[in-house]
XYZ file of C-alpha atoms in Angstrom:
643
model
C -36.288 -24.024 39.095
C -36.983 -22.905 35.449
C -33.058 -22.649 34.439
C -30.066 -23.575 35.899
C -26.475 -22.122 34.543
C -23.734 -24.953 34.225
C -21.323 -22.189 33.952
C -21.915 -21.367 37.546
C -22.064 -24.579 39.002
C -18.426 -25.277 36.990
C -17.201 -22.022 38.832
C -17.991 -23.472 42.376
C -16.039 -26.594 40.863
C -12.729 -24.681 40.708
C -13.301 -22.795 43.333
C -13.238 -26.345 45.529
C -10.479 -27.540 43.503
C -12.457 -30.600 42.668
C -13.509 -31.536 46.097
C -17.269 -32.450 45.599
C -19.824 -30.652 47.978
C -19.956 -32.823 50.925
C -23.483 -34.768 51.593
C -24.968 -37.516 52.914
C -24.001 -41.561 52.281
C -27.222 -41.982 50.146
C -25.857 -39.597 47.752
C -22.648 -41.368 47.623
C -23.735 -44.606 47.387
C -26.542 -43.613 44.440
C -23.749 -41.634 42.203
C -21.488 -44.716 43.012
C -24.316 -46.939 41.030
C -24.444 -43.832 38.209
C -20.819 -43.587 37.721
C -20.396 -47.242 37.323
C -23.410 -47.205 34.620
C -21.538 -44.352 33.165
C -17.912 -46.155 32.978
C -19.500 -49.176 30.895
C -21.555 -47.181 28.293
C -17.920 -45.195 28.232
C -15.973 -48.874 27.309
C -17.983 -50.994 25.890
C -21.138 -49.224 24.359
C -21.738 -49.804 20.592
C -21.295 -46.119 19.970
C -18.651 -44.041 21.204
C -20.135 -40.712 22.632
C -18.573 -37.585 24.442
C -18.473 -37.390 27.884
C -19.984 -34.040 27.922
C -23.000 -35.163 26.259
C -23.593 -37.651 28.701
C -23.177 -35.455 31.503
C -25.831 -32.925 29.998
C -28.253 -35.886 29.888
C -27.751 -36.896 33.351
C -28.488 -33.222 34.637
C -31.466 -32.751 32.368
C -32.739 -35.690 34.796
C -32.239 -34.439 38.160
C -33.556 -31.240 36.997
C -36.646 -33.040 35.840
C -36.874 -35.027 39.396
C -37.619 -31.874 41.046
C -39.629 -29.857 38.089
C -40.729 -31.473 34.811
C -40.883 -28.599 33.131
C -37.368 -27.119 34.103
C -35.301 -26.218 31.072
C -31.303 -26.276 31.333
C -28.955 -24.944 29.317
C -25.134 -25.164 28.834
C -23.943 -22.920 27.038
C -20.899 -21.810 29.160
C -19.493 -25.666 29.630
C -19.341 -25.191 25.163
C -15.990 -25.299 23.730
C -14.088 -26.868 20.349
C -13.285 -30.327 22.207
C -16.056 -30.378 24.988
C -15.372 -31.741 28.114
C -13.417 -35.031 29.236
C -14.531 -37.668 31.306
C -12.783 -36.292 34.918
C -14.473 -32.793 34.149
C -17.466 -33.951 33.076
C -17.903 -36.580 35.829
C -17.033 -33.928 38.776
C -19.526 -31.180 36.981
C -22.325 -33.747 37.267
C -21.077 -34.975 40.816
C -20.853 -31.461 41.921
C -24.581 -30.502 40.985
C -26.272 -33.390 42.139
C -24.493 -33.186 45.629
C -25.981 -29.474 45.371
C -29.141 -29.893 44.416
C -29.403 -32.790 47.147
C -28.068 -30.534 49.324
C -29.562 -27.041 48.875
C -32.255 -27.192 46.557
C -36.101 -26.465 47.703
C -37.770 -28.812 46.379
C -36.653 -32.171 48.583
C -36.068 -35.347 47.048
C -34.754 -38.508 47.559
C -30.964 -39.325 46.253
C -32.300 -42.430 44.563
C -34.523 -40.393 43.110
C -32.214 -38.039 41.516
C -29.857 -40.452 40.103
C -32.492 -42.571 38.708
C -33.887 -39.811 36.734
C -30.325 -39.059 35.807
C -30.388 -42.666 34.972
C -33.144 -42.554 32.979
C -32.175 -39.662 31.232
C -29.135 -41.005 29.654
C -30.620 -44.004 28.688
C -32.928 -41.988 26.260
C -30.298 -40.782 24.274
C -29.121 -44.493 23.981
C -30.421 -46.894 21.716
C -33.780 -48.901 22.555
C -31.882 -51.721 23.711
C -29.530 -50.465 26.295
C -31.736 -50.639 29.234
C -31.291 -50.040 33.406
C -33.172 -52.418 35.086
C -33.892 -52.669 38.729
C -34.646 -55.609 41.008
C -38.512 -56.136 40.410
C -37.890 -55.773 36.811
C -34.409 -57.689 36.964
C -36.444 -60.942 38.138
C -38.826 -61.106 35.380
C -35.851 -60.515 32.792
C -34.021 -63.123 34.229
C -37.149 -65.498 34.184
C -37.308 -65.089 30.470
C -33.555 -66.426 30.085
C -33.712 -69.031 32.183
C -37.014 -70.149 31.454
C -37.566 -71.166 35.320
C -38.753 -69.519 38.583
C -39.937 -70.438 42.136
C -43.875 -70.099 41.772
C -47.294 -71.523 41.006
C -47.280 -71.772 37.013
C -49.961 -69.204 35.677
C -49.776 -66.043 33.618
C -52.096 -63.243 35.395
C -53.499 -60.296 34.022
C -55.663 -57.466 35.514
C -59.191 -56.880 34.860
C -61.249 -53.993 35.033
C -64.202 -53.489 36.301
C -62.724 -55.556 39.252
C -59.520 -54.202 39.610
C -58.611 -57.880 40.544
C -56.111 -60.530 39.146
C -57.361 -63.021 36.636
C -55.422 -66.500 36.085
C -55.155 -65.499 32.268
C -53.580 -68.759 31.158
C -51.935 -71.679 33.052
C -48.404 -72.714 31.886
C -48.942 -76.500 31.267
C -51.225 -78.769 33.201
C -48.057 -80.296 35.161
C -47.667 -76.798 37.528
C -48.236 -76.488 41.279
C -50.806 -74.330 40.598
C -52.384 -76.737 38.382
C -52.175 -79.731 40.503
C -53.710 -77.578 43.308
C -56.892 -77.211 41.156
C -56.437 -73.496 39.612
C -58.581 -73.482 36.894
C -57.968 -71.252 33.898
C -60.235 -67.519 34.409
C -60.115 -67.780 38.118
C -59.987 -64.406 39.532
C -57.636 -64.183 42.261
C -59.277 -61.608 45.334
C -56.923 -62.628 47.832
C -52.980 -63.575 48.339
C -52.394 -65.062 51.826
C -55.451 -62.426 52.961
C -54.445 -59.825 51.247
C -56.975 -57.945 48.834
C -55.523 -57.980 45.416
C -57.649 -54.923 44.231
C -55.715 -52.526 43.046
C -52.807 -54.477 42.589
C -50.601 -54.275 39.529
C -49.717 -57.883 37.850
C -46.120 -57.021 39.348
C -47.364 -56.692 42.410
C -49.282 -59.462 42.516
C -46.921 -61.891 40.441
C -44.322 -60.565 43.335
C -46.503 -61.928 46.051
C -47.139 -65.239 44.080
C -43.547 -66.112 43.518
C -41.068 -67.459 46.115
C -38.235 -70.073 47.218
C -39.559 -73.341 45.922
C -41.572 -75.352 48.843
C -42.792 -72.262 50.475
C -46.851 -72.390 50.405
C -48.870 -69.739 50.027
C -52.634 -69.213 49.872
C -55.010 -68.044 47.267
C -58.698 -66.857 47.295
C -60.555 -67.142 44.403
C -63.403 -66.976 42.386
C -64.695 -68.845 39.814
C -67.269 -69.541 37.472
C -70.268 -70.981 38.928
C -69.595 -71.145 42.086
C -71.207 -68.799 44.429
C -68.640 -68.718 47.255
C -64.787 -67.536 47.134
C -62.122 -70.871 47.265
C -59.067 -70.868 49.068
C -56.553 -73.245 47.834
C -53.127 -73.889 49.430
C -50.598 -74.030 46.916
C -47.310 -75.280 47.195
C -44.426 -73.051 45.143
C -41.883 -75.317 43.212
C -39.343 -74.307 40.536
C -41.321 -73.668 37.303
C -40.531 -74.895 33.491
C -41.107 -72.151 31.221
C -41.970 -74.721 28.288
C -40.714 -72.462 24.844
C -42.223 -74.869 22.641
C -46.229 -74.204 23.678
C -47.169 -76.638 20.839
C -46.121 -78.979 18.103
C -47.817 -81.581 16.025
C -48.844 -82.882 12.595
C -51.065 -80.951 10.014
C -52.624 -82.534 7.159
C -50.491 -83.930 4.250
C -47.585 -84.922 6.876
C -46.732 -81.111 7.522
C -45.053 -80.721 10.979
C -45.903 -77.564 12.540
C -43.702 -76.247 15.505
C -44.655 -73.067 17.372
C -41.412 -71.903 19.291
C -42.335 -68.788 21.925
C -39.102 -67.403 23.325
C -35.092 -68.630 23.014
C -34.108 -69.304 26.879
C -32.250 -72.320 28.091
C -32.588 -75.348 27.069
C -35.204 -74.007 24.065
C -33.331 -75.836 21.341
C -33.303 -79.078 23.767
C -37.321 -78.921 23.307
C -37.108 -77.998 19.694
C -35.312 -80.955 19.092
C -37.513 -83.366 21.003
C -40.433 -81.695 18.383
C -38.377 -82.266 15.682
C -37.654 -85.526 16.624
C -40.900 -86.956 17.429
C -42.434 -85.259 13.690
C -39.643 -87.496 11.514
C -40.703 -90.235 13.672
C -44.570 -89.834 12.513
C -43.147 -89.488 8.999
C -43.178 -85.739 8.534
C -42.773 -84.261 4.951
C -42.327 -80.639 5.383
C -42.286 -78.627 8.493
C -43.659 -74.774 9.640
C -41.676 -73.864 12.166
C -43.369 -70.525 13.883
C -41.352 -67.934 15.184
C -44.297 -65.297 15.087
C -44.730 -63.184 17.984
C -41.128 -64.391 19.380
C -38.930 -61.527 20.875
C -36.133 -63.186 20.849
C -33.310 -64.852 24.001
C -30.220 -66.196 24.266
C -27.605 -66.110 20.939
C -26.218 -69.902 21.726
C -29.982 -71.467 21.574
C -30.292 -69.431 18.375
C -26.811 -70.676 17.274
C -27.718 -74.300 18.528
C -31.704 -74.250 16.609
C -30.002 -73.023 13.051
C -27.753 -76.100 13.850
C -30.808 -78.275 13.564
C -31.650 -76.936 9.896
C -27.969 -75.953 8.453
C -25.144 -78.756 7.553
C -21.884 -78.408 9.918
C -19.452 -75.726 9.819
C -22.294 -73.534 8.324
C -22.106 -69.522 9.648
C -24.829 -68.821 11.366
C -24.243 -65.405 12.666
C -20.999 -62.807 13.670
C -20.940 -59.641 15.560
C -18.491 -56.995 16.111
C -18.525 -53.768 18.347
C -16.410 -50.863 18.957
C -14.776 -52.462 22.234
C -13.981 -55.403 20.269
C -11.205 -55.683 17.854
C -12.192 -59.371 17.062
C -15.601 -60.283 15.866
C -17.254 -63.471 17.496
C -18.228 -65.838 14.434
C -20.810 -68.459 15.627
C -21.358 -72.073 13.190
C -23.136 -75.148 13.485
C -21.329 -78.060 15.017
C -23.882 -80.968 14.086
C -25.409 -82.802 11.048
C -28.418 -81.235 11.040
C -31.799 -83.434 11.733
C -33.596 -81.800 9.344
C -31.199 -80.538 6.970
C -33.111 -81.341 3.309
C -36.570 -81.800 3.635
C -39.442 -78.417 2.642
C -39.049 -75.671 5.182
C -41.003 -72.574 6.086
C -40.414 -70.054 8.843
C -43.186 -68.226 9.689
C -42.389 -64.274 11.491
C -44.142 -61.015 11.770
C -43.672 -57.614 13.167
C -43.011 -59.014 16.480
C -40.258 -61.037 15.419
C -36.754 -60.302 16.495
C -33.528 -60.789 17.559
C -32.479 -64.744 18.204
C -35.616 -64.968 15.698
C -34.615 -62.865 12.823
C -30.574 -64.983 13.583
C -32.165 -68.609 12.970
C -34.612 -67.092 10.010
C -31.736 -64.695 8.511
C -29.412 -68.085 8.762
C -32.281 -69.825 6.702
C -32.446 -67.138 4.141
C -29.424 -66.393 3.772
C -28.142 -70.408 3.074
C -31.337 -70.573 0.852
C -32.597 -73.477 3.257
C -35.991 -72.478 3.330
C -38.502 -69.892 2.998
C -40.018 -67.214 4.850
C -43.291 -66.148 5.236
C -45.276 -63.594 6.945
C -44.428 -59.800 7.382
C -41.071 -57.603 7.998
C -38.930 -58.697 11.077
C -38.509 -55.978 13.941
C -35.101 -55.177 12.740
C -33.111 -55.721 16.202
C -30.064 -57.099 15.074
C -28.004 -55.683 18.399
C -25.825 -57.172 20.720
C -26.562 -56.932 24.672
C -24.728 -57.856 27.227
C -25.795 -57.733 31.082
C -23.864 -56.261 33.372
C -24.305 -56.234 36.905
C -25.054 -52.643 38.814
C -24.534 -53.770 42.227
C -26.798 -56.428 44.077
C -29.891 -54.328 43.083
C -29.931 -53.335 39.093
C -28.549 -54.679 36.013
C -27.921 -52.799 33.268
C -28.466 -54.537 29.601
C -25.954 -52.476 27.195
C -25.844 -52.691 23.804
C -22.273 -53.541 22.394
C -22.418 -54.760 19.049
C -24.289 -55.436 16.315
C -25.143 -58.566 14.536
C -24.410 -59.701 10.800
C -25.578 -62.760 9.343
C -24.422 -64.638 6.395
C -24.820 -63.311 4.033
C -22.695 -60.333 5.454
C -25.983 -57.810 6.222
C -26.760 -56.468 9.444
C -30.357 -57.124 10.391
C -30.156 -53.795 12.870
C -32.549 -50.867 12.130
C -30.556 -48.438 13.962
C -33.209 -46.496 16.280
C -33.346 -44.079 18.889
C -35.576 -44.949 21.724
C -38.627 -42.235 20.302
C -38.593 -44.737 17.771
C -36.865 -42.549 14.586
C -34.906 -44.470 12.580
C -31.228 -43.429 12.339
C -30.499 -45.239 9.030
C -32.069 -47.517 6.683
C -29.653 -49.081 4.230
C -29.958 -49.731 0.887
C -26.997 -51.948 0.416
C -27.338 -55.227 -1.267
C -26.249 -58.417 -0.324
C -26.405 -62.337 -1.863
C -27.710 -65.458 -0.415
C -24.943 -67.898 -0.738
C -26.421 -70.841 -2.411
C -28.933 -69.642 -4.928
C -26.920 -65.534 -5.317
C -30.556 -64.098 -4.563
C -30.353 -60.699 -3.607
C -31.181 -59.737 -0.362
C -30.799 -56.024 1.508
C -29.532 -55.114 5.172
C -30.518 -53.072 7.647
C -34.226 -53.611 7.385
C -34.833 -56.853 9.718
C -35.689 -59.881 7.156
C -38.134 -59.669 4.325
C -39.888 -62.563 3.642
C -39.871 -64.515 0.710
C -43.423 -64.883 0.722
C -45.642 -61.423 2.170
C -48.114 -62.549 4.338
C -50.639 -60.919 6.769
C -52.396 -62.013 10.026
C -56.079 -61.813 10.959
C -57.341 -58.503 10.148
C -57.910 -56.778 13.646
C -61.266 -54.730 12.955
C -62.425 -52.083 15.423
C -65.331 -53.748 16.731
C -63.087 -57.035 17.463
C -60.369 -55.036 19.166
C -63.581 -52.960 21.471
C -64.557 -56.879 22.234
C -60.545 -57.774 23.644
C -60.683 -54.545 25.813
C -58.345 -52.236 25.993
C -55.154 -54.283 25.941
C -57.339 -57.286 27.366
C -58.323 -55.211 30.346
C -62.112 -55.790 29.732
C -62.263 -58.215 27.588
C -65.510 -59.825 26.617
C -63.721 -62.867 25.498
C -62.185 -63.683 28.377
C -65.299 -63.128 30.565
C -67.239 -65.257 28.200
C -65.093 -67.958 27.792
C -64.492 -68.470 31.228
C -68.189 -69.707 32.031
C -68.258 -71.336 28.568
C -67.311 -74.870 30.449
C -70.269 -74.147 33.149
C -72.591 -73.123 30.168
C -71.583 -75.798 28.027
C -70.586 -78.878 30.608
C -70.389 -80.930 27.511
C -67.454 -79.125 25.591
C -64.791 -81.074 24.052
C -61.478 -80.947 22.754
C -62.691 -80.650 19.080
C -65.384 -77.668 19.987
C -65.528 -74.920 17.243
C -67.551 -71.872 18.121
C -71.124 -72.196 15.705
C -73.282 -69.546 15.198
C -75.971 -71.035 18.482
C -72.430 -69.805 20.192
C -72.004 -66.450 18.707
C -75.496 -65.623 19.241
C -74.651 -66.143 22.754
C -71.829 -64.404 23.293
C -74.126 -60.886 21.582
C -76.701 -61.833 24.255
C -74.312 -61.855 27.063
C -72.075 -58.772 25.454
C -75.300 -56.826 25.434
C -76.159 -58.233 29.216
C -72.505 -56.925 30.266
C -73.441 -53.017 28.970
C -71.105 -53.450 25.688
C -71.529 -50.736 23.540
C -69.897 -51.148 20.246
C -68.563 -47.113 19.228
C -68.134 -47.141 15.538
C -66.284 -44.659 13.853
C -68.824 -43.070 12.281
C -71.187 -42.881 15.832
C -68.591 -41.603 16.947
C -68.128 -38.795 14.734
C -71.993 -38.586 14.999
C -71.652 -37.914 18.650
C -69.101 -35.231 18.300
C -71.447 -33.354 16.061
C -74.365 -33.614 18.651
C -72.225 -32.326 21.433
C -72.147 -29.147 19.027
C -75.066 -29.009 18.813
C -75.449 -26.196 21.729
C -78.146 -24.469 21.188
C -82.182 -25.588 21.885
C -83.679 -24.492 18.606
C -80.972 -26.359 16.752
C -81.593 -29.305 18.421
C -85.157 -29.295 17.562
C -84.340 -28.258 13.999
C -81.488 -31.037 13.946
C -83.285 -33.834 15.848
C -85.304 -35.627 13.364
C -82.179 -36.138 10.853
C -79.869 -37.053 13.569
C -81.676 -39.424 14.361
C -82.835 -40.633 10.987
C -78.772 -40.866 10.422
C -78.140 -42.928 14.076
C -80.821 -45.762 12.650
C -78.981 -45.929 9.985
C -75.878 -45.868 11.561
C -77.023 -48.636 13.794
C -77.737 -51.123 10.432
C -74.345 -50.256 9.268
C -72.833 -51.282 12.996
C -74.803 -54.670 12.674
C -73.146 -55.556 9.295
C -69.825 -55.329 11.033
C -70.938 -57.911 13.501
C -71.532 -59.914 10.041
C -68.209 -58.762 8.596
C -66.582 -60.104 12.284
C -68.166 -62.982 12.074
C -65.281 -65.014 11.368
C -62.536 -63.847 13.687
C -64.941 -63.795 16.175
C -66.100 -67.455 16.365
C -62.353 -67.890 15.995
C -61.535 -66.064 19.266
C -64.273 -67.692 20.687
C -62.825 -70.805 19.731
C -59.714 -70.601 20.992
C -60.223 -69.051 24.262
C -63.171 -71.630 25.486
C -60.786 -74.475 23.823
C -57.923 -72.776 26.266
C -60.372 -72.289 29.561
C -61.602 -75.875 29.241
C -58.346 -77.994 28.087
C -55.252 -75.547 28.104
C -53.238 -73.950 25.918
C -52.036 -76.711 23.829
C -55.857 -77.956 22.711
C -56.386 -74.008 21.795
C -52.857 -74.011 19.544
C -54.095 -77.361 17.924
C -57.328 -75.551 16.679
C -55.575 -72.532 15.540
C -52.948 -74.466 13.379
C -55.740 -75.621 11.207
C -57.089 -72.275 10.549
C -54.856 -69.891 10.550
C -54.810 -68.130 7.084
C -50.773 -68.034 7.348
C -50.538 -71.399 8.045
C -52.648 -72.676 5.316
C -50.975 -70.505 3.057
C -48.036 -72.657 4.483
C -49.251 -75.836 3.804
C -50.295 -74.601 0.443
C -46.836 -74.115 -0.406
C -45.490 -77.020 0.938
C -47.649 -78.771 -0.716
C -46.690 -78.119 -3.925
C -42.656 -78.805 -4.893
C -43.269 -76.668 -8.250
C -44.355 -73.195 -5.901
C -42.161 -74.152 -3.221
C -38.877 -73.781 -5.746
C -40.345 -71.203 -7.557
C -39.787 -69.137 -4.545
C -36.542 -69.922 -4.566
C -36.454 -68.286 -8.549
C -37.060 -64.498 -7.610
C -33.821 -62.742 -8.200
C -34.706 -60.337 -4.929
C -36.262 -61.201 -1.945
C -39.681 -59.053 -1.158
C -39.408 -57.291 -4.643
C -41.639 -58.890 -8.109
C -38.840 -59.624 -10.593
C -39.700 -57.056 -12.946
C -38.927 -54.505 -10.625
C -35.489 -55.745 -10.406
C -34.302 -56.833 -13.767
C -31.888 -54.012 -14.358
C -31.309 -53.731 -10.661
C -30.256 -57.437 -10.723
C -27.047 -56.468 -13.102
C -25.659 -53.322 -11.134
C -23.433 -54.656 -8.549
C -21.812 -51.022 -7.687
C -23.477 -51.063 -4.379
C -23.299 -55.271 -3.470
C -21.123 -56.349 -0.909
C -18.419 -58.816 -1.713
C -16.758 -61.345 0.493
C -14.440 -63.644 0.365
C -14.797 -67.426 -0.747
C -15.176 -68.983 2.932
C -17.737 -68.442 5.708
C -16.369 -64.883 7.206
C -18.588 -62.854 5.609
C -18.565 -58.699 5.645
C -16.485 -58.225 8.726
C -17.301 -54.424 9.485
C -14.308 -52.065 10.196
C -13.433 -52.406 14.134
C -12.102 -48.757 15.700
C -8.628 -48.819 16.682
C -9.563 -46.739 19.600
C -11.154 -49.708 21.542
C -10.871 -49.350 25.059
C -11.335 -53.197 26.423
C -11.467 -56.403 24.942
C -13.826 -59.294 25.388
């Protein structure tokens, strides 16, 4: 099925006078879930787009469900205003009954539509996502920060094809209280084999109503024969702050994972307990975090900002008002030194709470470029069985600049803007549409080739974690303040080498490519002697990258054996004391002269000399007025529903 004419299919459309082909009740019921996915992206989606194009997306979809390769075209459906929304919704109607109907290749309705599904979401933004039920639970898991389970994050590992315990949540889950020790490897679930299982799989068979049991088999470290333990499932507490305590100097440090419920309750308890113990400045960590719920990021900013202050306003094409969020509370830690710390990993409810920061000129930021998601989702239900997370707005935050790189889901960026914006206490300037740029550019741990060979392939065979996780049988003495030495790195080479690791270089690489050219016998024999003169010296080169890893290798090793042996929290404690970002942190909280010399710079992420003359030309800076609204963008009169 290598084309398929619209024009044809439209003609069978008249002829019926509208009347879909008739078909089965699994057709209905799937276009019933399409149609409904297609009505809200119609009201409420951030961009308005024409029905017709929607429809062509749709039946690019089911085309690919039965062929991959099929190309479409529709060139008779083309005219000056395209098609409406009735037209457009019986063409696509009218071709998927068909092709459900008639077509030789047989698939499954749900099939269809979800590929019709999926199509239109890829001509959405990356945002705007379709989820079904296995994928709706874990979603929903991240907002509420709770589930009915054991309390351990899983990963699979290869060779095995089996289930590791990666990490346990805290030491107060049913898992942990049952005795699961972190780097078990999980072989059974209530007698069933795990190989081959996915982690959704297995995480599916794991979770359940809250005083259900279930059963796992494991094996562990240093003990020869599988264990079964009987675990009890209870509701689990997602904690979002993983750690918190005090540094050196009186420097709080807070790491804060995700914004679900209750995350700004737990924030505040850190808080709380750090001015208790007499803290002078505070790092409060928002690398790595992707984000949550608006109000938590509303109610956190609420902890640094005085009241009334904006925090953060969005407006969307559905909505002719914009919804203007402030804080409601004296802050608890409204005057003392402040740095954020964020990376590339850093969005959403993050880049709100470090934007709000900025943009008041409450504190600095340090680290790398935000992710730039400054959107607007809202979930809406898709029956009992999907939900689908639409984008509907987009966000602006104090200073009046949107956040939002505006993307298309293969990643190319729609628009970067160039307009410039000022902080409101200190005028700095600052520039939207790029996520936040830190005050301070700072970089993590350098990931080298040879340490990202030793993680595995997105931790699938990781020598880490196979290492560490016999480190507390090895070492039966360990303790909480355990830093890998070099008797420990030697170690870990031995048992590398043991487990077949073969570090691949670049360059052996390359060498390796140019032997398997090497076709012929006489060249081999004229080649041999200098190809291997060049892999000896290849091999020397390979072991001074082992020196040059050195570091971030004993620092690995030290926090994962620190995590195995006392959880999470002892691991997070090492790493704030060695983390070049955080030092770099303390370093300038240290020091009140570089701390408000930060706040000197006339633009954010730019040397001052660069901006001098740049500094006078307002033509392109956004004004506002003299309160807290900010730039309220234009809202289309054309709305179709309000909020």
């Amino acid at each position: 099925m290598r084309r398929i004419l619209l024009g044809l299919v439209c003609a069978l459309t008249v002829f019926m006078d509208g009347a879909p082909v008739t078909a089965g009740s699994a057709m209905s019921e799937e276009l019933r879930t399409y149609f409904l996915v297609l009505r809200h992206i119609r009201d409420i989606y951030i961009d308005e787009l024409p029905p017709d194009t929607l429809m062509h997306a749709g039946v690019r979809g089911i085309v690919r469900a039965l062929d991959p390769a099929s190309e479409i075209t529709f060139d008779e459906m083309a005219d000056e205003g395209g098609a409406g929304w009735k037209e457009s919704s019986i063409s696509f109607e009218t071709i998927a009954r068909t092709i459900d109907k008639r077509s030789f290749y047989k698939v499954g309705a749900d099939t269809l539509i979800r590929f019709g599904i999926a199509s239109v979401m890829s001509i959405l933004d990356p945002d705007t996502v379709f989820m079904e039920k296995v994928f709706l639970e874990s979603f929903n898991i991240g907002v509420r920060g709770e589930y009915g389970g054991l309390g351990f994050r899983i990963q699979v590992i290869r060779p095995d094809s089996a289930i590791a315990v990666w990490s346990l949540l805290h030491k107060e889950t049913p898992a942990a209280l049952a005795g699961v020790k972190s780097g078990d490897i999980i072989i059974a679930i209530d007698d069933t084999a795990t190989t081959l299982m996915t982690a959704s799989d297995a995480a599916g068979k794991m979770r359940g109503l809250a005083g259900t049991p279930t059963t796992l088999t494991l094996k562990r470290a240093g003990v020869e024969e599988p264990i079964d333990i009987s675990i009890v499932r209870a509701k689990v507490h997602v904690e979002s702050v993983p750690y918190y305590g005090m540094l050196p100097d009186s420097i709080g440090y807070v790491k804060l994972d995700q914004f679900q419920q209750d995350s700004s309750s737990e924030v505040r308890t850190a808080f709380e307990n750090l001015i208790g113990r007499g803290m002078k400045g505070l790092i409060f960590d928002l690398r790595g975090n992707g984000g949550g719920l608006l109000q938590e990021a509303v109610k956190i900013a609420d902890l640094f900002l005085p009241k009334d202050r904006l925090v953060v306003f969005y407006a969307g094409r559905a909505y002719k008002d914009t919804s203007r969020y402030k804080t409601s509370h004296r802050p608890i830690y409204g005057e003392g030194p402040l740095v954020i710390l964020v990376d590339g990993a850093s969005a959403s409810a993050s880049e709100i709470v470090s934007g709000a920061i900025q943009d008041w000129d409450r504190g600095l930021i340090m680290g790398s470029p935000t992710v730039g998601k400054g959107s607007v989702q809202q979930p809406v239900p898709i029956g009992d069985r999907a939900q689908l997370k639409l984008t509907i707005g987009a966000y602006f935050i104090p200073s009046g600049r949107s956040i939002d790189k505006r993307m298309r889901k293969d990643s190319t960026l729609l628009a970067l803007s160039s307009k410039k914006f000022r902080t409101r206490i200190r005028n700095r300037i600052v520039r939207g549409g790029r996520g936040i740029t830190p005050d301070i550019a700072t970089s993590h741990r350098r990931r080298t080739p040879l340490f990202a060979q030793l993680a595995g392939w997105r931790t699938l065979n990781s020598q880490f974690f196979r290492f560490a996780r016999q480190a507390n049988v090895n070492h039966p003495d360990l303790t909480p303040d355990f830093v890998a030495d070099d008797r420990i790195l030697d170690e870990f080479r031995r048992f590398a080498k043991e487990r077949e690791f073969d570090y691949l270089s670049d360059l052996e690489f390359q060498l390796k490519r140019l032997e398997e050219r090497v076709v012929k016998e006489e060249e081999m024999e004229k080649l041999g002697k200098p190809l291997r003169r060049l892999k000896e010296e290849i091999d020397e080169i390979e072991e001074k990258h082992w020196d040059a890893n050195e570091e971030i290798i004993k620092w690995k090793l030290s926090f994962d054996i620190l995590e195995k042996a006392f959880g999470l929290r002892a691991a997070y404690a090492y790493d704030a004391g060695v983390d070049p970002q955080i030092l770099k942190a303390r370093e300038v909280l240290g020091d009140p002269v570089e701390y408000e010399s930060w706040f000197q710079r006339l633009e954010i992420g730019v040397a001052d000399e660069d901006v001098v003359a740049a500094a006078t030309d307002t033509s392109n800076l956004e004004t506002r007025d003299a309160g807290l609204s900010g730039v309220v963008p234009a809202v289309p009169e054309k709305a179709n529903s309000n909020r």
